[in-house]
Coordinates of C-alpha atoms in Angstrom, one line a residue:
M1 CA 101.0 225.5 117.8
A2 CA 104.1 227.4 119.0
V3 CA 104.7 230.6 117.0
M4 CA 106.9 233.6 116.9
P5 CA 105.8 236.7 118.8
R6 CA 102.9 238.5 117.0
A7 CA 103.2 242.1 115.9
E8 CA 101.5 244.4 118.3
I9 CA 101.0 247.2 115.8
D10 CA 100.2 247.1 112.0
I11 CA 103.3 248.5 110.2
G12 CA 102.9 249.2 106.5
P13 CA 104.5 251.5 103.9
S14 CA 102.0 254.3 104.5
L15 CA 102.9 254.4 108.2
V16 CA 106.7 254.4 107.5
L17 CA 106.3 257.2 104.9
S18 CA 104.3 259.3 107.3
L19 CA 107.1 258.9 109.9
L20 CA 109.7 259.9 107.4
I21 CA 107.8 262.9 106.3
E22 CA 107.4 264.1 109.8
Q23 CA 110.9 263.4 111.2
H24 CA 113.3 263.0 108.2
P25 CA 111.6 264.7 105.3
D26 CA 114.8 264.8 103.2
L27 CA 114.5 261.0 102.9
A28 CA 110.8 260.8 102.3
H29 CA 111.2 261.0 98.5
L30 CA 113.2 257.8 98.3
P31 CA 111.5 254.6 97.0
L32 CA 110.1 252.6 99.9
R33 CA 109.3 248.8 99.9
F34 CA 108.8 246.1 102.5
A35 CA 111.9 243.9 103.0
G36 CA 110.8 241.4 105.6
H37 CA 110.6 241.0 109.4
G38 CA 112.0 238.9 112.2
W39 CA 110.8 238.3 115.7
D40 CA 111.4 241.9 116.7
N41 CA 111.6 244.3 113.8
A42 CA 109.9 245.1 110.4
L43 CA 112.3 246.2 107.6
F44 CA 111.6 248.6 104.7
R45 CA 114.2 249.3 102.0
L46 CA 114.6 253.0 101.5
G47 CA 116.2 253.8 98.2
D48 CA 119.3 251.8 97.4
E49 CA 121.4 252.5 100.4
L50 CA 119.1 252.6 103.5
V51 CA 116.7 250.5 105.4
V52 CA 114.1 251.5 108.0
R53 CA 113.8 249.3 111.1
L54 CA 110.7 249.5 113.2
P55 CA 109.9 247.4 116.3
R56 CA 106.9 245.0 116.0
R57 CA 106.3 244.9 119.7
E58 CA 106.9 246.8 122.9
L59 CA 109.8 244.7 124.1
A60 CA 111.6 245.4 120.8
G61 CA 110.9 249.1 121.2
A62 CA 113.0 249.1 124.4
L63 CA 115.8 247.2 122.6
M64 CA 115.8 249.7 119.7
N65 CA 116.3 252.5 122.3
T66 CA 119.4 250.6 123.6
E67 CA 120.8 250.3 120.1
Q68 CA 120.4 254.0 119.4
R69 CA 122.1 254.9 122.6
W70 CA 125.2 252.7 122.4
L71 CA 125.7 251.2 119.0
P72 CA 127.1 254.1 116.9
G73 CA 130.1 254.5 119.3
L74 CA 130.6 250.7 119.6
T75 CA 130.8 250.1 115.9
A76 CA 132.8 253.1 114.7
H77 CA 136.1 251.2 114.8
L78 CA 134.9 247.9 113.3
A79 CA 136.2 246.6 110.0
V80 CA 132.8 244.9 109.3
P81 CA 129.8 247.0 108.3
T82 CA 126.9 246.9 110.8
S83 CA 123.3 248.1 111.1
A84 CA 124.2 250.9 113.5
P85 CA 121.6 253.7 113.0
V86 CA 122.5 256.6 110.8
R87 CA 119.2 258.4 111.7
T88 CA 117.0 257.9 114.7
G89 CA 113.2 258.1 114.9
L90 CA 111.3 259.2 118.0
P91 CA 108.0 257.9 119.4
G92 CA 104.9 259.9 118.6
P93 CA 101.1 259.6 118.1
A94 CA 101.4 257.4 115.0
F95 CA 104.0 255.0 116.3
P96 CA 104.8 254.5 120.0
W97 CA 108.4 253.3 119.9
H98 CA 111.9 254.5 118.8
W99 CA 112.8 253.4 115.2
S100 CA 116.0 253.7 113.1
V101 CA 117.2 254.3 109.6
C102 CA 120.3 252.2 108.9
R103 CA 122.7 251.5 106.1
W104 CA 121.5 248.7 103.8
I105 CA 124.2 246.0 103.6
E106 CA 124.2 244.3 100.2
G107 CA 124.4 240.5 100.2
A108 CA 122.5 237.4 101.2
S109 CA 121.1 236.7 104.6
G110 CA 123.1 233.9 106.1
I111 CA 119.9 231.9 106.8
T112 CA 119.4 231.5 103.1
L113 CA 122.7 229.6 102.6
R114 CA 123.7 226.1 103.6
R115 CA 126.2 225.8 106.4
A116 CA 129.1 224.8 104.2
A117 CA 128.5 227.9 102.1
R118 CA 128.9 230.1 105.3
R119 CA 132.3 228.6 106.0
A120 CA 134.3 231.3 104.3
A121 CA 132.9 233.8 106.8
A122 CA 134.3 231.9 109.8
P123 CA 137.6 233.8 110.3
Q124 CA 136.0 237.1 109.6
L125 CA 133.2 236.5 112.1
A126 CA 135.7 235.4 114.7
R127 CA 137.6 238.7 114.2
F128 CA 134.3 240.7 114.5
V129 CA 133.6 239.0 117.8
A130 CA 137.1 239.7 119.1
E131 CA 136.9 243.3 118.0
F132 CA 133.4 243.9 119.4
Q133 CA 133.7 242.1 122.7
Q134 CA 135.5 244.9 124.5
P135 CA 135.1 245.6 128.3
A136 CA 131.7 247.2 129.0
P137 CA 131.4 250.2 131.3
A138 CA 129.3 250.5 134.4
G139 CA 125.7 251.2 133.2
A140 CA 126.0 249.0 130.1
P141 CA 122.7 247.3 129.3
V142 CA 121.7 244.0 130.9
S143 CA 119.8 241.7 128.7
P144 CA 116.1 241.5 129.7
V145 CA 116.0 237.8 128.6
G146 CA 119.3 236.8 130.3
R147 CA 121.8 236.9 127.4
G148 CA 125.3 237.1 128.8
G149 CA 124.2 235.8 132.2
P150 CA 124.6 232.4 133.8
L151 CA 123.1 229.4 131.9
A152 CA 121.7 228.1 135.2
A153 CA 119.1 230.9 135.1
R154 CA 117.8 229.2 131.9
D155 CA 117.8 225.7 133.2
D156 CA 114.0 225.3 133.7
V157 CA 113.0 226.8 130.4
V158 CA 115.5 224.9 128.4
R159 CA 114.6 221.6 130.0
A160 CA 110.9 222.3 129.2
R161 CA 111.8 223.1 125.6
L162 CA 113.7 219.8 125.3
T163 CA 110.6 218.0 126.5
S164 CA 108.5 219.6 123.8
L165 CA 110.9 219.3 120.9
P166 CA 109.5 217.8 117.7
A167 CA 110.0 214.0 117.7
L168 CA 112.9 213.9 115.2
P169 CA 115.5 211.0 115.2
K170 CA 118.4 213.4 114.8
L171 CA 117.3 215.4 117.9
P172 CA 117.6 212.8 120.7
T173 CA 116.6 214.7 123.7
S174 CA 118.6 212.6 126.1
R175 CA 121.8 213.6 124.3
L176 CA 120.8 217.2 124.2
R177 CA 120.0 217.1 127.9
H178 CA 123.5 215.7 128.6
V179 CA 125.1 218.5 126.6
W180 CA 123.0 221.1 128.4
E181 CA 123.8 219.7 131.8
G182 CA 127.6 219.8 131.0
A183 CA 127.2 223.5 129.9
V184 CA 125.4 224.5 133.1
A185 CA 128.0 222.7 135.2
A186 CA 130.9 224.6 133.5
P187 CA 132.6 227.3 135.6
T188 CA 130.8 230.6 135.1
W189 CA 132.4 233.8 133.7
K190 CA 134.2 235.6 136.5
Q191 CA 135.9 238.4 134.6
A192 CA 134.5 241.9 133.8
P193 CA 131.5 241.9 131.5
L194 CA 132.2 242.3 127.7
W195 CA 130.0 243.9 125.1
L196 CA 127.9 241.3 123.2
H197 CA 125.9 241.3 120.0
G198 CA 123.7 238.9 121.9
D199 CA 122.0 237.1 118.9
L200 CA 124.7 236.1 116.4
H201 CA 122.8 233.6 114.3
P202 CA 122.7 233.3 110.5
A203 CA 119.7 235.6 110.0
N204 CA 121.7 238.4 111.5
V205 CA 124.7 238.0 109.3
V206 CA 125.0 239.2 105.7
L207 CA 127.2 237.3 103.3
A208 CA 128.8 238.4 100.1
P209 CA 129.0 236.2 97.0
G210 CA 131.4 233.4 97.8
G211 CA 130.3 233.4 101.5
S212 CA 132.6 236.1 102.9
L213 CA 131.3 238.3 105.6
A214 CA 129.6 241.5 104.3
G215 CA 128.0 242.7 107.5
V216 CA 126.5 242.0 110.9
V217 CA 123.0 243.3 111.6
D218 CA 120.2 243.5 114.3
F219 CA 121.9 244.4 117.6
G220 CA 118.5 244.3 119.4
D221 CA 120.0 242.0 122.0
L222 CA 123.0 244.3 122.6
C223 CA 124.1 243.8 126.2
A224 CA 127.1 243.1 128.4
G225 CA 128.2 239.9 130.0
D226 CA 129.7 236.4 129.3
P227 CA 131.5 236.3 125.9
A228 CA 130.3 232.7 125.5
T229 CA 126.9 234.1 124.4
D230 CA 128.4 235.3 121.1
L231 CA 130.9 232.5 120.8
A232 CA 127.8 230.3 120.4
A233 CA 128.0 231.4 116.7
A234 CA 130.4 228.5 116.2
W235 CA 127.3 226.2 116.4
L236 CA 124.7 228.7 115.3
M237 CA 126.5 229.5 112.0
F238 CA 128.9 226.8 110.8
D239 CA 129.4 223.2 110.0
A240 CA 132.2 221.2 111.7
D241 CA 134.9 222.5 109.4
G242 CA 133.7 226.1 109.8
R243 CA 133.5 225.7 113.5
A244 CA 137.0 224.6 113.7
V245 CA 138.2 227.6 111.7
F246 CA 136.1 229.9 113.9
R247 CA 137.4 228.5 117.1
R248 CA 141.1 228.6 116.0
E249 CA 140.8 232.2 114.9
V250 CA 139.2 233.2 118.2
E251 CA 141.9 231.5 120.2
S252 CA 144.6 233.1 118.0
L253 CA 143.2 236.5 119.0
R254 CA 142.6 235.9 122.7
P255 CA 142.8 233.1 125.2
T256 CA 139.5 231.2 125.5
D257 CA 139.3 228.3 127.9
A258 CA 137.4 225.0 127.6
A259 CA 134.7 226.2 130.1
T260 CA 133.9 229.2 127.9
W261 CA 133.5 227.0 124.9
A262 CA 131.3 224.6 126.9
R263 CA 129.0 227.5 127.9
A264 CA 129.0 228.7 124.3
R265 CA 127.7 225.3 123.2
G266 CA 125.1 225.6 125.9
W267 CA 124.0 229.0 124.6
A268 CA 123.7 227.5 121.1
L269 CA 121.5 224.8 122.5
S270 CA 119.4 227.3 124.3
M271 CA 118.9 229.5 121.2
G272 CA 118.4 226.5 118.9
S273 CA 115.7 225.0 121.2
A274 CA 113.9 228.4 121.3
L275 CA 113.8 228.5 117.5
A276 CA 112.8 224.8 117.2
V277 CA 109.8 225.1 119.5
S278 CA 108.6 228.7 118.7
S279 CA 108.7 228.9 114.9
D280 CA 105.9 226.7 113.6
D281 CA 104.7 229.7 111.5
F282 CA 108.2 230.6 110.3
P283 CA 109.7 227.6 108.4
E284 CA 113.2 229.2 108.0
F285 CA 113.6 229.7 111.7
L286 CA 112.2 226.3 112.5
A287 CA 114.7 224.7 110.2
L288 CA 117.5 226.8 111.7
G289 CA 116.6 225.7 115.2
V290 CA 116.8 222.0 114.2
E291 CA 120.0 222.7 112.3
I292 CA 121.6 224.3 115.4
L293 CA 120.6 221.5 117.7
T294 CA 122.0 219.0 115.2
A295 CA 125.3 220.9 115.2
V296 CA 125.4 220.9 119.0
L297 CA 125.4 217.1 118.9
E298 CA 128.2 216.8 116.4
D299 CA 131.0 217.9 118.8

């Protein structure tokens, strides 16, 4: 069975409360309750307006450190609320990694809604991408897992995933392989690296009633590189109509050539295949992976 990465430390409310008492005692009186977890972080609601985010494993601890260093400055000008930290937590004897207190963004996780219901967010998410993807300075983080880099570096791992995909009629591996080969063959990004969210899928997007964009969260894969990585949201997030709106809005804000869209489709295939083969114990992510790969085949 292929499963999401296991937690390397047991994180419960008592641990979170002890960290707050030690490092942010003015917040320790607020009600605290578990709010879920993803591959990298455990979340605890803190009162009505805050959420505590704590890494579940060592790799995510390094990513949290990157968020704390860069994200407040990168998001200050954005029209869309984000999970940029408002307080930072330091490693210590009780917990070995950096952790953050962030604003709670009210709304529904995009992963809980059908693709058609996310369509209203397409132009707003396109504007977020265009606003966020500014030129990155020297010293900007490089993704430890290759986000923002050339797709060719992922060729072996993606081909292996396609071989091990569930045997589903709507996921013909020969067609997926053809899409992947076209994406890898597309000209690579030759311009200066841009800032990237790095993981712009539905679980990292918060939607208001009616489907409009309420916020973007979890910048754990924050890095610099090829903008196609974030443009993969066209396939990660939307149905065909939503994709068309997203693409038109992006292209109205900045020129985006066919090669970049081809690489974006390849990034969507890479991310969708990762979810489809590594989430046997997380049905929502498994379903999302299959949904993404199905969307990749629609265009």
